[in-house]
Coordinates of C-alpha atoms in Angstrom, one line a residue:
X1348 CA 12.8 -30.1 -14.3
X1349 CA 12.5 -26.9 -14.1
X1350 CA 8.9 -25.4 -15.1
X1351 CA 7.9 -22.1 -16.0
X1352 CA 6.5 -20.0 -13.4
X1353 CA 5.1 -17.1 -15.2
X1354 CA 1.9 -17.5 -17.3
X1355 CA 2.4 -18.0 -21.0
X1356 CA 0.1 -18.3 -24.0
X1357 CA 0.9 -20.6 -26.8
X1358 CA -1.6 -20.5 -29.8
X1359 CA -1.8 -23.6 -31.7
X1360 CA -2.7 -23.3 -35.6
X1361 CA -4.6 -26.7 -35.2
X1362 CA -4.7 -28.6 -32.0
X1363 CA -5.5 -32.6 -31.6
X1364 CA -8.1 -32.4 -29.0
X1365 CA -9.1 -36.2 -28.7
X1366 CA -10.7 -37.2 -31.2
X1367 CA -11.1 -34.2 -33.2
X1368 CA -8.8 -31.5 -34.6
X1369 CA -9.5 -28.1 -33.7
X1370 CA -8.1 -24.8 -35.4
X1371 CA -7.3 -22.1 -33.6
X1372 CA -6.5 -23.2 -29.9
X1373 CA -4.9 -21.0 -27.2
X1374 CA -3.2 -22.9 -24.1
X1375 CA -2.2 -20.9 -21.3
X1376 CA 0.6 -22.5 -19.2
X1377 CA 1.6 -22.0 -15.7
X1378 CA 4.0 -23.5 -13.6
X1379 CA 4.4 -26.2 -15.8
X1380 CA 1.0 -27.0 -16.5
X1381 CA -2.0 -26.2 -18.6
X1382 CA -4.7 -24.0 -17.0
X1383 CA -7.0 -23.0 -19.8
X1384 CA -7.9 -24.3 -23.2
X1385 CA -9.4 -21.7 -25.4
X1386 CA -10.9 -23.0 -28.7
X1387 CA -12.0 -20.9 -31.5
X1388 CA -9.3 -18.3 -31.2
X1389 CA -8.9 -17.5 -34.8
X1390 CA -5.9 -15.0 -34.6
X1391 CA -2.9 -15.5 -32.2
X1392 CA -3.5 -13.4 -28.6
X1393 CA -0.8 -10.7 -28.2
X1394 CA 2.5 -12.1 -26.8
X1395 CA 1.5 -15.5 -27.7
X1396 CA 3.9 -18.3 -28.7
X1397 CA 2.9 -19.3 -32.2
X1398 CA 3.3 -23.2 -33.3
X1399 CA 2.3 -23.7 -36.9
X1400 CA 1.0 -26.9 -37.7
X1401 CA -0.6 -29.7 -35.7
X1402 CA 0.1 -29.8 -32.1
X1403 CA -0.4 -33.1 -30.3
X1404 CA 0.2 -34.2 -26.3
X1405 CA 3.7 -35.1 -26.2
X1406 CA 4.5 -38.8 -27.3
X1407 CA 5.4 -41.4 -24.7
X1408 CA 7.6 -44.1 -25.7
X1409 CA 6.8 -46.7 -23.2
X1410 CA 9.9 -49.2 -24.0
X1411 CA 13.4 -48.2 -24.2
X1412 CA 16.9 -49.9 -24.0
X1413 CA 18.9 -46.6 -24.4
X1414 CA 21.9 -48.5 -25.0
X1415 CA 20.7 -50.3 -27.9
X1416 CA 20.9 -47.3 -29.9
X1417 CA 24.5 -48.1 -30.3
X1418 CA 23.6 -51.2 -32.4
X1419 CA 21.8 -49.1 -35.1
X1420 CA 23.4 -49.6 -38.1
X1421 CA 25.7 -52.5 -37.2
X1422 CA 23.6 -55.6 -36.9
X1423 CA 22.2 -55.6 -40.4
X1424 CA 24.5 -57.5 -42.2
X1425 CA 24.1 -61.3 -42.7
X1426 CA 21.4 -63.7 -41.3
X1427 CA 20.1 -64.6 -37.8
X1428 CA 17.5 -64.6 -35.3
X1429 CA 16.9 -62.6 -31.9
X1430 CA 19.6 -64.9 -29.9
X1431 CA 22.3 -64.4 -32.5
X1432 CA 21.6 -60.4 -32.3
X1433 CA 21.5 -60.9 -28.7
X1434 CA 25.2 -61.5 -28.3
X1435 CA 26.2 -58.4 -30.3
X1436 CA 24.1 -56.6 -27.8
X1437 CA 25.7 -58.2 -24.9
X1438 CA 29.2 -57.1 -26.4
X1439 CA 28.1 -53.4 -26.5
X1440 CA 26.6 -53.6 -22.8
X1441 CA 30.0 -54.9 -21.3
X1442 CA 31.6 -51.6 -22.6
X1443 CA 29.4 -49.2 -20.7
X1444 CA 30.4 -47.3 -17.7
X1445 CA 28.5 -44.7 -15.9
X1446 CA 30.0 -41.9 -17.7
X1447 CA 29.6 -43.7 -21.2
X1448 CA 26.1 -44.4 -20.4
X1449 CA 25.0 -41.0 -19.3
X1450 CA 26.8 -39.5 -22.5
X1451 CA 24.7 -42.2 -24.8
X1452 CA 21.9 -41.8 -23.2
X1453 CA 21.7 -37.9 -23.0
X1454 CA 22.0 -38.2 -27.0
X1455 CA 19.2 -40.9 -27.0
X1456 CA 16.9 -39.0 -25.1
X1457 CA 17.5 -35.7 -26.9
X1458 CA 16.8 -37.6 -30.1
X1459 CA 13.4 -38.5 -28.7
X1460 CA 12.7 -34.9 -28.1
X1461 CA 13.3 -34.2 -31.4
X1462 CA 10.7 -36.9 -32.1
X1463 CA 8.3 -35.2 -30.2
X1464 CA 8.7 -38.0 -27.4
X1465 CA 8.2 -36.0 -23.8
X1466 CA 8.4 -39.1 -21.5
X1467 CA 10.4 -42.3 -21.8
X1468 CA 9.7 -45.7 -20.0
X1469 CA 13.4 -46.8 -19.5
X1470 CA 13.5 -50.8 -19.0
X1471 CA 16.8 -50.4 -16.9
X1472 CA 18.9 -53.9 -16.2
X1473 CA 22.6 -52.6 -16.7
X1474 CA 23.1 -52.2 -13.0
X1475 CA 26.9 -53.1 -12.1
X1476 CA 30.0 -53.4 -13.0
X1477 CA 31.2 -56.0 -15.6
X1478 CA 31.3 -59.2 -13.7
X1479 CA 28.9 -57.8 -11.4
X1480 CA 30.6 -56.0 -8.9
X1481 CA 28.3 -53.0 -7.6
X1482 CA 29.6 -49.4 -8.0
X1483 CA 30.2 -47.7 -5.0
X1484 CA 27.0 -46.2 -5.5
X1485 CA 24.7 -49.1 -6.4
X1486 CA 22.5 -47.2 -8.9
X1487 CA 25.1 -45.2 -10.5
X1488 CA 23.9 -46.8 -13.9
X1489 CA 20.2 -45.9 -13.2
X1490 CA 21.3 -42.4 -12.0
X1491 CA 23.1 -41.7 -15.0
X1492 CA 19.9 -42.2 -17.1
X1493 CA 18.0 -40.2 -14.8
X1494 CA 20.5 -37.0 -15.3
X1495 CA 20.7 -37.9 -18.9
X1496 CA 17.0 -37.4 -19.3
X1497 CA 16.9 -34.1 -17.2
X1498 CA 19.8 -32.8 -19.7
X1499 CA 18.0 -33.8 -22.5
X1500 CA 14.8 -32.3 -21.0
X1501 CA 12.4 -35.0 -21.0
X1502 CA 10.6 -37.1 -18.4
X1503 CA 11.6 -40.5 -17.3
X1504 CA 10.2 -43.5 -15.7
X1505 CA 13.1 -45.8 -14.6
X1506 CA 11.8 -49.2 -14.9
X1507 CA 14.3 -50.7 -12.5
X1508 CA 14.7 -54.1 -13.7
X1509 CA 15.0 -57.6 -11.9
X1510 CA 17.4 -60.1 -13.9
X1511 CA 18.6 -63.0 -12.0
X1512 CA 19.2 -66.2 -14.4
X1513 CA 20.2 -66.8 -17.9
X1514 CA 17.0 -69.4 -18.3
X1515 CA 15.1 -71.6 -16.3
X1516 CA 17.0 -72.7 -13.3
X1517 CA 20.2 -71.6 -15.1
X1518 CA 22.5 -69.0 -13.2
X1519 CA 23.7 -65.5 -14.9
X1520 CA 26.0 -66.0 -18.0
X1521 CA 29.2 -64.0 -18.1
X1522 CA 27.7 -61.3 -20.0
X1523 CA 25.0 -61.3 -17.6
X1524 CA 26.5 -60.9 -14.2
X1525 CA 26.2 -56.9 -14.2
X1526 CA 22.6 -57.6 -14.6
X1527 CA 21.9 -59.5 -11.6
X1528 CA 21.7 -58.8 -7.6
X1529 CA 21.4 -62.3 -7.1
X1530 CA 18.2 -62.3 -5.5
X1531 CA 14.9 -60.4 -5.8
X1532 CA 15.2 -59.4 -2.3
X1533 CA 18.5 -57.8 -3.2
X1534 CA 17.0 -56.3 -6.1
X1535 CA 14.3 -54.8 -4.0
X1536 CA 16.9 -53.4 -1.5
X1537 CA 18.7 -51.5 -4.1
X1538 CA 15.8 -50.5 -6.1
X1539 CA 14.8 -48.9 -2.8
X1540 CA 17.3 -46.7 -2.4
X1541 CA 16.4 -45.1 -5.9
X1542 CA 14.2 -41.5 -5.2
X1543 CA 11.7 -39.8 -7.5
X1544 CA 12.1 -36.5 -9.1
X1545 CA 10.1 -33.6 -10.5
X1546 CA 10.9 -35.4 -14.1
X1547 CA 11.7 -38.9 -12.7
X1548 CA 9.4 -41.4 -11.4
X1549 CA 10.8 -45.2 -10.3
X1550 CA 8.8 -48.2 -11.5
X1551 CA 9.9 -51.8 -11.6
X1552 CA 10.3 -54.6 -14.0
X1553 CA 10.7 -58.2 -14.6
X1554 CA 12.9 -58.8 -17.4
X1555 CA 11.1 -61.9 -18.3
X1556 CA 10.0 -65.2 -16.6
X1557 CA 13.3 -67.0 -17.7
X1558 CA 15.3 -64.4 -16.1
X1559 CA 13.4 -64.2 -12.7
X1560 CA 12.7 -67.5 -11.0
X1561 CA 9.1 -68.4 -10.5
X1562 CA 9.4 -68.3 -6.7
X1563 CA 10.7 -64.7 -7.2
X1564 CA 8.2 -63.2 -9.1
X1565 CA 6.0 -62.0 -6.4
X1566 CA 8.7 -60.2 -4.6
X1567 CA 9.2 -58.0 -7.6
X1568 CA 5.4 -57.9 -8.0
X1569 CA 5.0 -57.0 -4.3
X1570 CA 7.6 -53.8 -4.5
X1571 CA 6.0 -52.3 -7.2
X1572 CA 2.5 -53.0 -5.6
X1573 CA 3.5 -51.3 -2.1
X1574 CA 4.4 -48.2 -4.0
X1575 CA 1.8 -48.2 -6.5
X1576 CA 4.4 -48.1 -9.2
X1577 CA 4.2 -49.4 -12.7
X1578 CA 5.5 -52.8 -13.2
X1579 CA 6.6 -54.0 -16.8
X1580 CA 7.7 -57.6 -18.1
X1581 CA 8.9 -58.8 -21.3
X1582 CA 6.3 -61.1 -22.3
X1583 CA 6.3 -64.2 -24.9
X1584 CA 8.7 -62.4 -27.2
X1585 CA 10.1 -65.4 -28.6
X1586 CA 8.6 -68.8 -29.1
X1587 CA 11.5 -70.4 -27.6
X1588 CA 10.9 -68.8 -24.2
X1589 CA 7.1 -70.1 -24.4
X1590 CA 8.3 -73.8 -25.0
X1591 CA 11.1 -73.6 -22.3
X1592 CA 8.4 -72.4 -19.8
X1593 CA 6.1 -75.1 -20.7
X1594 CA 8.6 -77.6 -20.2
X1595 CA 9.6 -76.6 -16.6
X1596 CA 6.4 -75.2 -15.3
X1597 CA 3.9 -76.9 -17.6
X1598 CA 2.3 -73.8 -18.7
X1599 CA 2.6 -70.4 -20.6
X1600 CA 4.6 -67.3 -19.6
X1601 CA 1.6 -65.5 -19.4
X1602 CA -0.4 -68.3 -17.0
X1603 CA 3.0 -68.3 -14.8
X1604 CA 3.1 -64.4 -14.2
X1605 CA -0.9 -64.7 -13.3
X1606 CA -0.3 -67.7 -10.8
X1607 CA 2.0 -65.5 -9.0
X1608 CA 0.2 -62.2 -8.9
X1609 CA 2.2 -60.3 -11.5
X1610 CA -0.9 -59.4 -13.7
X1611 CA -3.0 -56.3 -13.2
X1612 CA -3.7 -52.6 -14.4
X1613 CA -0.3 -51.1 -13.1
X1614 CA 1.6 -53.8 -15.5
X1615 CA 2.3 -53.7 -18.7
X1616 CA 3.5 -56.6 -21.0
X1617 CA 6.0 -55.8 -23.8
X1618 CA 5.6 -57.2 -26.9
X1619 CA 3.1 -60.1 -26.0
X1620 CA 3.7 -61.8 -29.5
X1621 CA 3.0 -65.4 -29.1
X1622 CA 0.0 -66.0 -27.1
X1623 CA -2.8 -68.4 -26.7
X1624 CA -6.3 -67.2 -26.4
X1625 CA -6.1 -68.1 -23.0
X1626 CA -3.2 -65.9 -22.6
X1627 CA -5.0 -63.0 -24.2
X1628 CA -8.2 -63.7 -21.9
X1629 CA -6.0 -63.6 -18.9
X1630 CA -4.3 -60.1 -19.9
X1631 CA -7.3 -58.4 -20.8
X1632 CA -9.4 -59.6 -18.1
X1633 CA -6.8 -58.7 -15.7
X1634 CA -6.7 -55.2 -17.4
X1635 CA -2.7 -55.9 -17.9
X1636 CA -1.5 -53.7 -20.5
X1637 CA 0.4 -53.9 -23.7
X1638 CA 3.3 -52.5 -25.1
X1639 CA 3.9 -52.8 -29.0
X1640 CA 7.2 -52.2 -30.4
X1641 CA 6.7 -52.8 -33.7
X1642 CA 9.8 -51.5 -35.4
X1643 CA 11.8 -53.8 -33.1
X1644 CA 9.6 -56.7 -33.5
X1645 CA 10.0 -56.7 -37.4
X1646 CA 13.7 -55.6 -37.3
X1647 CA 14.4 -58.9 -35.0
X1648 CA 12.0 -61.2 -36.8
X1649 CA 10.1 -61.7 -33.7
X1650 CA 6.6 -61.9 -35.3
X1651 CA 3.3 -59.8 -35.3
X1652 CA 1.6 -59.8 -32.0
X1653 CA -2.2 -60.0 -31.6
X1654 CA -3.0 -56.4 -30.6
X1655 CA -6.6 -56.2 -32.0
X1656 CA -7.6 -59.2 -29.8
X1657 CA -5.7 -58.1 -27.1
X1658 CA -7.4 -54.6 -27.0
X1659 CA -10.8 -56.2 -27.7
X1660 CA -10.3 -57.9 -24.5
X1661 CA -9.6 -55.1 -22.1
X1662 CA -5.7 -54.9 -22.7
X1663 CA -4.6 -50.7 -23.3
X1664 CA -2.3 -50.3 -25.9
X1665 CA 0.8 -48.4 -26.0
X1666 CA 4.1 -48.3 -28.0
X1667 CA 7.7 -48.3 -27.4
X1668 CA 10.9 -47.9 -29.7
X1669 CA 12.3 -50.7 -27.9
X1670 CA 16.0 -51.3 -29.4
X1671 CA 15.6 -48.1 -31.4
X1672 CA 16.2 -49.5 -34.8
X1673 CA 14.3 -46.2 -35.6
X1674 CA 13.0 -43.6 -32.9
X1675 CA 9.7 -42.5 -34.3
X1676 CA 6.6 -43.0 -32.3
X1677 CA 4.3 -42.0 -35.3
X1678 CA 6.2 -44.8 -37.2
X1679 CA 5.2 -47.1 -34.5
X1680 CA 1.7 -46.2 -34.5
X1681 CA 1.5 -46.8 -38.1
X1682 CA 3.3 -50.0 -38.3
X1683 CA 0.8 -51.2 -35.7
X1684 CA -2.0 -50.9 -37.9
X1685 CA 0.0 -51.9 -41.1
X1686 CA 1.2 -55.1 -39.6
X1687 CA -2.4 -56.1 -38.7
X1688 CA -3.4 -55.3 -42.3
X1689 CA -0.6 -57.6 -43.7
X1690 CA -1.9 -60.3 -41.2
X1691 CA -5.5 -60.1 -42.0
X1692 CA -5.6 -58.7 -45.5
X1693 CA -8.3 -55.8 -44.4
X1694 CA -7.8 -52.5 -43.5
X1695 CA -9.0 -49.9 -40.6
X1696 CA -8.1 -51.9 -37.2
X1697 CA -7.7 -48.5 -35.3
X1698 CA -8.5 -45.0 -36.1
X1699 CA -6.0 -42.6 -36.5
X1700 CA -7.3 -41.0 -33.1
X1701 CA -7.0 -44.4 -31.4
X1702 CA -3.3 -44.9 -32.6
X1703 CA -2.4 -41.4 -31.4
X1704 CA -3.8 -42.2 -27.9
X1705 CA -1.8 -45.4 -28.0
X1706 CA 1.1 -43.2 -28.5
X1707 CA 0.2 -40.7 -26.0
X1708 CA -2.1 -40.8 -23.2
X1709 CA -2.2 -44.8 -23.1
X1710 CA 1.7 -44.7 -23.0
X1711 CA 1.9 -42.1 -20.2
X1712 CA -0.8 -44.0 -18.3
X1713 CA 1.5 -47.1 -18.7
X1714 CA 4.6 -44.9 -17.0
X1715 CA 2.6 -43.9 -14.1
X1716 CA 1.6 -40.7 -15.4
X1717 CA -2.1 -40.7 -16.0
X1718 CA -2.5 -37.1 -15.7
X1719 CA -0.5 -36.7 -19.0
X1720 CA -1.3 -37.3 -22.8
X1721 CA -4.2 -34.7 -23.4
X1722 CA -4.3 -31.1 -24.0
X1723 CA -6.7 -30.0 -21.3
X1724 CA -6.8 -28.0 -18.2
X1725 CA -4.6 -29.3 -15.4
X1726 CA -2.6 -31.6 -17.5
X1727 CA 1.4 -31.3 -17.7
X1728 CA 2.3 -28.7 -20.5
X1729 CA 4.1 -31.4 -22.4
X1730 CA 3.1 -31.2 -26.3
X1731 CA 4.6 -31.5 -29.6
X1732 CA 3.8 -29.9 -33.1
X1733 CA 4.3 -31.3 -36.3
X1734 CA 4.6 -29.4 -39.7
X1735 CA 1.6 -29.6 -41.9
X1736 CA 3.7 -28.0 -45.1
X1737 CA 6.4 -30.7 -45.4
X1738 CA 6.8 -33.0 -48.6
X1739 CA 5.4 -35.7 -46.6
X1740 CA 2.3 -33.7 -44.6
X1741 CA 1.4 -31.0 -47.4
X1742 CA -2.0 -31.4 -49.2
X1743 CA -4.4 -33.1 -46.8
X1744 CA -6.9 -30.6 -45.5
X1745 CA -6.2 -29.5 -41.9
X1746 CA -9.3 -31.1 -40.6
X1747 CA -7.7 -34.3 -41.5
X1748 CA -4.7 -33.8 -39.4
X1749 CA -4.9 -36.6 -37.0
X1750 CA -4.6 -39.2 -40.2
X1751 CA -1.8 -36.9 -41.6
X1752 CA 0.1 -37.4 -38.2
X1753 CA -0.4 -40.8 -38.1
X1754 CA 0.0 -42.2 -41.8
X1755 CA 2.3 -39.6 -43.6
X1756 CA 4.4 -37.8 -41.0
X1757 CA 7.5 -39.0 -39.5
X1758 CA 9.7 -37.6 -36.7
X1759 CA 11.5 -35.5 -39.4
X1760 CA 8.3 -33.5 -39.2
X1761 CA 8.5 -32.6 -35.8
X1762 CA 9.1 -28.8 -35.3
X1763 CA 8.5 -27.9 -31.7
X1764 CA 8.6 -30.1 -28.5
X1765 CA 7.4 -28.7 -25.1
X1766 CA 7.9 -30.1 -21.7
X1767 CA 6.7 -28.5 -18.5
X1768 CA 5.9 -25.4 -20.2
X1769 CA 9.4 -24.7 -21.8
X1770 CA 10.7 -25.3 -25.5
X1771 CA 13.0 -28.3 -25.6
X1772 CA 12.8 -28.3 -29.3
X1773 CA 12.3 -25.1 -30.7
X1774 CA 12.1 -24.9 -35.2
X1775 CA 13.6 -28.4 -35.0
X1776 CA 16.6 -27.7 -33.1
X1777 CA 17.3 -29.4 -29.4
X1778 CA 17.8 -26.2 -27.0
X1779 CA 19.7 -28.2 -24.7
X1780 CA 21.6 -30.5 -26.6
X1781 CA 23.2 -28.2 -29.3
X1782 CA 24.3 -30.9 -32.0
X1783 CA 22.5 -34.2 -31.2
X1784 CA 23.6 -35.9 -34.3
X1785 CA 27.3 -35.1 -33.0
X1786 CA 26.4 -36.1 -29.7
X1787 CA 25.2 -39.3 -30.7
X1788 CA 28.3 -39.9 -33.0
X1789 CA 30.9 -39.3 -30.1
X1790 CA 28.9 -41.5 -27.7
X1791 CA 28.5 -44.6 -30.1
X1792 CA 32.2 -44.4 -31.4
X1793 CA 33.2 -44.4 -27.7
X1794 CA 31.7 -47.7 -27.5
X1795 CA 33.0 -49.4 -30.7
X1796 CA 36.6 -47.9 -30.0

């Protein structure tokens, strides 16, 4: 990712400097990093780039399956469960090639940039050709995602995912053969060939306890530990998985992960929906993070996870758009609070600042980028500006900008997105992908044909 070499000044009409909103903030940016933050700058300095509205640190989408974007609008007819939705998802996965995946992911990541997202965690398990035959480049699909993020102008943490079985003690089914490397050792050998770049970091993922045999969990965790890399895992998204795990291993998925050394501060459990009190204590006590994906969890009828209890026990919260029913981190933040209000019939479980932190700094940390997610000296110059004069955001006092951003604004209110000191989105238009809706339409149509 090319950064700006000369010093450039951005003047922010309003800026969220956690936990408060400040008017008139000037950011000096050199070589893609913030080199100075000056408050009380009432008028734009000469030559400064002016960003009207409320500027936030770039948002972090901590959980993405880029190819699920092709399902939007096609899976809402009739009834069903997560498991029936999964069969439709497999049919789309079967059609992807490195070229078509690159085209789709490039458009999806451009949509994320338009939504103020500057970094994505791609939970990547679509490794091989249909039937499980490796490509000539065994990481062709992962490389397609890394290149797509570069072309869309955002950062990526490729969470290369071990997916070895269809269920406890069951070999992969036909649709899952392209996901599997055969063993955790073979997964580690292939994943080790991936190289980090300026815009790309490499992490690991365990798809789920049903998809990686218990005796191989430590291999994946060890691979991540040796590299100091983030490790993510789908955890207790469905009660059926919990029941099957208890039948085979006599414990919950969380307890199984703890027994095999998977939990810890570099680990993030995705969903963490159906947990026992002991599970919550294990996750919080080990510093394991929680990635909530509220728009997907409600779209798939998964349930509402115990986010408040997890945070109270010490589990940092971050957010993801997962299946991309929508791509809107502000909606994810709002939904986490509103879901808890429905569950408890009380309001105010998180402040707007805490929700923005989950959507930014804590998400970047979960993706192995703890230096990101704040408008402060030394941080990457990654930020996004939300309009305060749209039909959704007009009215509140500017000092209430954080509340407006979380509880009123949507991705449609994003006006600018800056990554590494350069405009990726300017005045609501993507600067690198000229027509994002058309790019999405072409990429999705190619799969459904």
